[in-house]
Amino acid sequence: MAEKHRVRFEPVGIEIDVAEDQTILRAAAEQGVMLMHGCKEGQCAACKSFLLDGDDVEHDRYSTFALPDYEKEEGFTLLCRAHAYEDLTIELLNYDEEMIQSGLPIQEAEVEVVSNENVTHDLRHLVVRLDGDLKFFPGQYLDFAIPGTEETRSFSMANTSAREGLLEFVIKIYPDGLFSRFLDAEVAVGDRLRVTGPFGVFTLRDNPGKDLVFVGGGAGMAPILALLRSMAERGLDRKATFYYGARRRRDLCFEAELRELEAKLPGFRYVPALSEPGDDDWTGETGFVTDVLRQAGLDLTGADAYVCGPPPMVEAALELLPALGVDGKRVFYDKFTTTGEG
């Protein structure tokens, strides 16, 4: 059995035990401590923290864009890749006091494939049925094990709960993707898959009376759709706008449901934008979705912003939103990555 070490998080004063064969992030999640994180693959830097005391830490493979060598030498670490080999005190640079003690237990479960259908030419709508129960917050994700490998891939639920035993996912198909090839060519109705979770902190924070802006693209539709569905179920009346970016009309999905949500949520507006409308006879917004948001001339002072999709879109939105008045601490995001694909 792997030796364990005590890890203390400041400035929140929370302590956990971490086995040497676990990452610090995984150990925290298993003990109900929900630290800020994104990809869990050492790419997005959402879990970047600082070692205050102790330095015997080893890292699994990570991107030096997320943790440059000079930052590592200064004492920075990525909790999703870090293994503790002595007691540590860690300063959390990015944390949410509302979320940190609200963690749900991580479970391993088996699911049965109910349907696996295209919703666009490169987005798949996967629906699975759980064996048993799974509690999660709308906007969170699960890890799928890829049979015959030691690899996993992470996908956000599009639904708000597993009350009916079903889970929905919107998954982008990459031509050379390991899970993409598996999902596209092998997964059939009735197949059984292994999942682990829930993970993620892309969840709707309480902020009564404050506006909401959602910015999404590609498979970022899934967690944002979960948040909008949750708002409808709860009868929330916050003013909300969803800017969704796609290339062509054929890349849009869930259009009918989003228009229905406009009727159910009096303060909600759905704004799709096409960057390459071509000859689609498109009369809506055109251009990159962040440019459309910029040109809208909104004053988003006091608003909460939720951003989910491809890294370039997320990076552009993270730069833009503070300029429109959103407090940087009220910008919540998931940056979808493709580590290990191919």
Coordinates of C-alpha atoms in Angstrom, one line a residue:
M1 CA 0.0 0.0 0.0
A2 CA 1.4 3.4 -1.0
E3 CA 2.7 5.7 1.7
K4 CA 0.5 8.7 2.5
H5 CA 1.4 12.3 3.3
R6 CA -0.5 15.2 4.8
V7 CA -1.2 18.1 2.4
R8 CA -2.6 21.4 3.8
F9 CA -4.2 24.0 1.5
E10 CA -4.0 27.6 2.3
P11 CA -5.6 30.1 2.7
V12 CA -8.6 27.8 3.3
G13 CA -7.0 25.7 6.0
I14 CA -8.1 22.3 4.7
E15 CA -6.0 19.2 5.1
I16 CA -6.1 15.9 3.3
D17 CA -4.1 12.7 3.2
V18 CA -2.5 11.9 -0.2
A19 CA -1.1 8.5 -1.2
E20 CA 2.1 8.7 -3.3
D21 CA 0.4 6.9 -6.2
Q22 CA -2.4 9.5 -6.4
T23 CA -2.3 13.0 -7.8
I24 CA -3.1 15.6 -5.2
L25 CA -6.1 16.7 -7.2
R26 CA -7.5 13.1 -7.3
A27 CA -7.0 12.6 -3.6
A28 CA -8.8 15.8 -2.8
A29 CA -11.7 14.9 -5.0
E30 CA -12.0 11.5 -3.4
Q31 CA -12.2 13.2 0.0
G32 CA -14.9 15.7 -1.1
V33 CA -12.6 18.7 -1.5
M34 CA -13.5 20.3 -4.9
L35 CA -10.4 22.1 -6.0
M36 CA -10.4 24.2 -9.2
H37 CA -9.4 22.2 -12.2
G38 CA -10.1 21.7 -15.8
C39 CA -8.5 19.1 -18.1
K40 CA -6.8 17.0 -15.4
E41 CA -4.1 16.4 -18.1
G42 CA -1.6 19.2 -17.2
Q43 CA -2.7 21.4 -20.1
C44 CA -5.1 24.1 -19.0
A45 CA -3.4 25.4 -15.8
A46 CA -6.7 25.8 -13.9
C47 CA -5.2 23.9 -10.9
K48 CA -1.9 25.7 -10.8
S49 CA -0.9 26.3 -7.2
F50 CA 2.3 27.2 -5.2
L51 CA 4.3 25.1 -2.8
L52 CA 4.7 27.0 0.5
D53 CA 6.3 24.3 2.5
G54 CA 7.9 21.1 1.2
D55 CA 9.3 20.4 -2.2
D56 CA 9.4 16.7 -2.6
V57 CA 6.9 16.6 -5.5
E58 CA 7.0 14.6 -8.7
H59 CA 4.8 15.4 -11.7
D60 CA 3.3 13.2 -14.3
R61 CA 3.7 14.4 -17.9
Y62 CA 2.3 17.9 -18.5
S63 CA 2.5 20.8 -20.9
T64 CA 5.2 23.5 -20.3
F65 CA 2.6 26.0 -21.6
A66 CA 0.6 25.2 -18.4
L67 CA 3.7 25.1 -16.2
P68 CA 6.8 26.7 -17.7
D69 CA 10.1 25.4 -16.3
Y70 CA 10.9 28.7 -14.6
E71 CA 7.6 28.6 -12.7
K72 CA 8.3 25.1 -11.6
E73 CA 11.7 26.1 -10.3
E74 CA 10.0 28.9 -8.4
G75 CA 7.7 26.5 -6.6
F76 CA 4.6 26.4 -8.8
T77 CA 2.9 23.1 -9.3
L78 CA -0.1 21.5 -11.2
L79 CA -2.2 19.6 -8.7
C80 CA -3.7 17.4 -11.4
R81 CA -0.2 16.0 -12.2
A82 CA 1.6 16.3 -8.8
H83 CA 2.4 13.5 -6.5
A84 CA 3.5 14.2 -2.9
Y85 CA 6.4 12.4 -1.4
E86 CA 6.4 14.4 1.9
D87 CA 4.0 16.5 3.9
L88 CA 3.2 19.7 2.0
T89 CA 1.6 23.1 2.5
I90 CA 0.1 24.4 -0.8
E91 CA -1.2 27.9 -1.6
L92 CA -4.3 27.7 -3.8
L93 CA -4.0 30.5 -6.4
N94 CA -7.5 29.8 -7.9
Y95 CA -10.2 28.6 -5.7
D96 CA -13.9 29.1 -5.0
E97 CA -15.0 29.1 -1.4
E98 CA -18.6 28.3 -2.5
M99 CA -17.5 25.1 -4.2
I100 CA -14.5 23.9 -2.3
Q101 CA -16.4 22.0 0.4
S102 CA -19.3 20.9 -1.8
G103 CA -17.6 18.0 -3.5
L104 CA -19.5 14.9 -4.4
P105 CA -18.0 11.5 -4.0
I106 CA -16.2 10.1 -7.0
Q107 CA -17.8 6.8 -8.2
E108 CA -16.9 4.2 -10.8
A109 CA -19.8 2.8 -12.7
E110 CA -20.8 0.8 -15.7
V111 CA -23.2 2.3 -18.3
E112 CA -25.1 0.8 -21.2
V113 CA -25.2 2.6 -24.6
V114 CA -28.8 3.7 -25.4
S115 CA -28.1 5.7 -28.6
N116 CA -25.1 7.1 -30.5
E117 CA -26.3 9.5 -33.1
N118 CA -24.9 12.4 -35.1
V119 CA -26.3 15.9 -34.3
T120 CA -23.9 17.6 -36.8
H121 CA -21.3 16.2 -39.2
D122 CA -18.7 16.0 -36.4
L123 CA -20.7 16.1 -33.1
R124 CA -22.1 12.9 -31.7
H125 CA -25.0 12.7 -29.2
L126 CA -24.2 9.8 -26.9
V127 CA -26.9 8.6 -24.5
V128 CA -26.1 6.0 -21.9
R129 CA -28.0 4.3 -19.0
L130 CA -26.5 4.0 -15.6
D131 CA -26.3 0.9 -13.5
G132 CA -27.3 2.4 -10.1
D133 CA -27.2 6.0 -9.2
L134 CA -24.8 8.9 -9.7
K135 CA -25.0 12.3 -8.1
F136 CA -23.5 15.3 -10.0
F137 CA -23.9 19.0 -10.4
P138 CA -25.1 20.2 -13.8
G139 CA -22.0 21.2 -15.8
Q140 CA -19.7 18.5 -14.5
Y141 CA -18.1 15.7 -16.5
L142 CA -17.2 12.0 -16.4
D143 CA -14.1 10.1 -17.5
F144 CA -14.7 7.3 -20.0
A145 CA -12.3 4.3 -20.1
I146 CA -11.3 3.3 -23.6
P147 CA -11.5 -0.5 -23.7
G148 CA -8.2 -2.3 -24.4
T149 CA -6.2 0.7 -23.3
E150 CA -5.2 2.5 -20.1
E151 CA -6.5 5.8 -21.5
T152 CA -9.5 7.8 -20.5
R153 CA -11.3 10.7 -22.1
S154 CA -13.5 13.3 -20.3
F155 CA -16.9 14.4 -21.5
S156 CA -19.5 16.8 -19.9
M157 CA -23.0 15.7 -19.2
A158 CA -25.7 17.7 -21.1
N159 CA -28.5 16.7 -18.6
T160 CA -29.1 18.0 -15.1
S161 CA -29.3 14.8 -13.2
A162 CA -29.5 11.0 -13.5
R163 CA -33.0 10.7 -12.0
E164 CA -34.2 8.7 -15.0
G165 CA -31.0 6.7 -15.1
L166 CA -29.8 8.3 -18.4
L167 CA -26.8 10.5 -19.1
E168 CA -26.3 12.6 -22.3
F169 CA -23.1 13.7 -23.9
V170 CA -22.2 15.8 -26.9
I171 CA -18.8 14.6 -28.2
K172 CA -16.7 16.0 -31.0
I173 CA -15.3 13.4 -33.5
Y174 CA -11.7 14.1 -34.4
P175 CA -10.4 12.2 -37.5
D176 CA -7.4 10.8 -35.6
G177 CA -8.8 10.7 -32.1
L178 CA -8.4 7.6 -30.0
F179 CA -11.8 7.8 -28.4
S180 CA -13.3 9.3 -31.6
R181 CA -12.4 6.3 -33.7
F182 CA -13.8 4.0 -31.0
L183 CA -17.1 6.0 -30.7
D184 CA -17.4 6.4 -34.5
A185 CA -16.6 2.8 -35.6
E186 CA -17.2 0.5 -32.6
V187 CA -19.7 1.7 -30.1
A188 CA -23.1 0.3 -30.6
V189 CA -26.4 0.3 -28.8
G190 CA -26.2 -2.2 -25.9
D191 CA -22.5 -1.9 -25.4
R192 CA -21.2 -1.4 -21.9
L193 CA -18.6 1.2 -20.9
R194 CA -16.8 2.1 -17.7
V195 CA -17.0 5.7 -16.3
T196 CA -15.6 7.5 -13.4
G197 CA -16.7 10.8 -11.8
P198 CA -18.1 13.4 -11.4
F199 CA -15.4 15.9 -12.0
G200 CA -15.3 19.6 -12.8
V201 CA -16.3 23.0 -11.3
F202 CA -18.2 24.4 -14.3
T203 CA -21.4 24.7 -12.2
L204 CA -23.9 27.5 -11.8
R205 CA -23.1 29.8 -8.9
D206 CA -25.7 31.6 -7.0
N207 CA -25.7 35.3 -7.7
P208 CA -29.4 36.5 -7.6
G209 CA -30.3 39.3 -9.8
K210 CA -27.1 39.3 -11.8
D211 CA -26.9 38.8 -15.5
L212 CA -25.4 35.7 -17.1
V213 CA -23.5 35.4 -20.4
F214 CA -22.6 32.0 -21.8
V215 CA -20.0 31.7 -24.6
G216 CA -19.6 28.3 -26.3
G217 CA -18.4 26.4 -29.3
G218 CA -18.3 22.8 -30.5
A219 CA -18.9 20.3 -27.8
G220 CA -19.0 23.2 -25.3
M221 CA -22.7 22.9 -26.0
A222 CA -23.1 20.1 -23.5
P223 CA -22.3 21.7 -20.1
I224 CA -23.9 25.0 -21.1
L225 CA -27.0 23.2 -22.2
A226 CA -27.0 21.5 -18.8
L227 CA -26.8 24.8 -17.0
L228 CA -29.7 26.3 -19.1
R229 CA -31.8 23.2 -18.5
S230 CA -31.1 23.5 -14.8
M231 CA -32.2 27.2 -14.9
A232 CA -35.5 26.1 -16.6
E233 CA -36.1 23.3 -14.0
R234 CA -35.4 25.7 -11.1
G235 CA -37.4 28.6 -12.6
L236 CA -34.5 31.0 -12.4
D237 CA -35.3 34.4 -13.9
R238 CA -31.8 35.8 -14.3
K239 CA -31.2 37.6 -17.6
A240 CA -29.0 35.3 -19.7
T241 CA -27.6 35.3 -23.2
F242 CA -25.9 32.3 -24.9
Y243 CA -23.5 33.1 -27.7
Y244 CA -22.6 29.9 -29.6
G245 CA -20.0 29.9 -32.3
A246 CA -19.9 27.6 -35.3
R247 CA -18.5 27.6 -38.8
R248 CA -21.5 26.8 -41.0
R249 CA -25.2 26.3 -40.5
R250 CA -24.6 22.5 -40.5
D251 CA -22.5 22.9 -37.4
L252 CA -25.4 24.1 -35.3
C253 CA -27.3 21.7 -33.0
F254 CA -30.1 21.6 -30.4
E255 CA -31.6 24.7 -32.1
A256 CA -35.2 23.7 -31.5
E257 CA -34.6 23.1 -27.7
L258 CA -32.7 26.4 -27.3
R259 CA -35.6 28.3 -29.0
E260 CA -38.0 26.5 -26.6
L261 CA -35.8 27.6 -23.7
E262 CA -36.2 31.2 -24.9
A263 CA -39.9 30.7 -24.3
K264 CA -39.5 29.0 -20.9
L265 CA -36.9 31.5 -19.6
P266 CA -38.2 35.1 -20.1
G267 CA -34.8 36.6 -19.7
F268 CA -33.0 34.2 -22.0
R269 CA -31.7 34.8 -25.5
Y270 CA -29.8 32.4 -27.8
V271 CA -27.4 34.0 -30.3
P272 CA -25.7 31.7 -32.8
A273 CA -22.9 33.1 -34.9
L274 CA -21.3 31.6 -38.0
S275 CA -17.7 32.4 -38.9
E276 CA -17.9 30.9 -42.4
P277 CA -21.6 31.2 -43.5
G278 CA -20.7 30.8 -47.2
D279 CA -23.9 30.4 -49.3
D280 CA -26.0 29.1 -46.4
D281 CA -28.5 32.0 -46.8
W282 CA -27.7 32.9 -43.2
T283 CA -29.3 36.0 -41.8
G284 CA -28.0 35.7 -38.2
E285 CA -24.7 36.9 -36.7
T286 CA -21.5 36.3 -38.6
G287 CA -17.9 36.3 -37.5
F288 CA -16.0 34.6 -34.6
V289 CA -18.3 34.4 -31.6
T290 CA -16.1 36.5 -29.4
D291 CA -16.1 39.3 -32.1
V292 CA -19.9 39.1 -32.2
L293 CA -20.0 39.5 -28.4
R294 CA -17.6 42.4 -28.5
Q295 CA -19.6 44.2 -31.2
A296 CA -22.8 43.8 -29.2
G297 CA -21.6 46.6 -27.1
L298 CA -22.9 45.1 -23.8
D299 CA -22.1 46.4 -20.4
L300 CA -21.5 43.2 -18.4
T301 CA -20.5 44.9 -15.1
G302 CA -21.6 42.6 -12.3
A303 CA -22.5 39.7 -14.7
D304 CA -21.3 36.1 -14.4
A305 CA -19.8 34.5 -17.5
Y306 CA -19.5 30.9 -18.4
V307 CA -17.2 29.9 -21.3
C308 CA -16.7 26.4 -22.8
G309 CA -15.3 25.1 -26.0
P310 CA -12.1 24.9 -28.0
P311 CA -9.0 26.5 -26.4
P312 CA -8.6 29.4 -28.9
M313 CA -12.2 30.5 -28.3
V314 CA -11.8 30.2 -24.6
E315 CA -8.6 32.2 -24.6
A316 CA -10.2 35.0 -26.7
A317 CA -13.2 35.1 -24.3
L318 CA -11.1 35.2 -21.2
E319 CA -9.3 38.3 -22.6
L320 CA -12.5 40.0 -23.8
L321 CA -14.9 39.5 -20.9
P322 CA -13.0 41.6 -18.3
A323 CA -12.9 44.4 -20.9
L324 CA -16.7 44.2 -21.0
G325 CA -17.0 44.6 -17.3
V326 CA -17.0 41.0 -16.0
D327 CA -15.0 40.6 -12.8
G328 CA -12.2 38.1 -13.6
K329 CA -13.3 36.0 -10.5
R330 CA -16.8 35.6 -12.0
V331 CA -15.6 34.1 -15.3
F332 CA -15.9 30.3 -15.1
Y333 CA -14.6 28.2 -17.9
D334 CA -13.9 24.8 -19.3
K335 CA -11.1 24.6 -21.9
F336 CA -11.6 21.4 -23.9
T337 CA -8.3 19.8 -24.9
T338 CA -7.2 16.9 -27.0
T339 CA -4.2 15.5 -25.2
G340 CA -3.3 12.0 -26.2
E341 CA -5.5 11.9 -29.2
G342 CA -4.1 10.0 -32.1

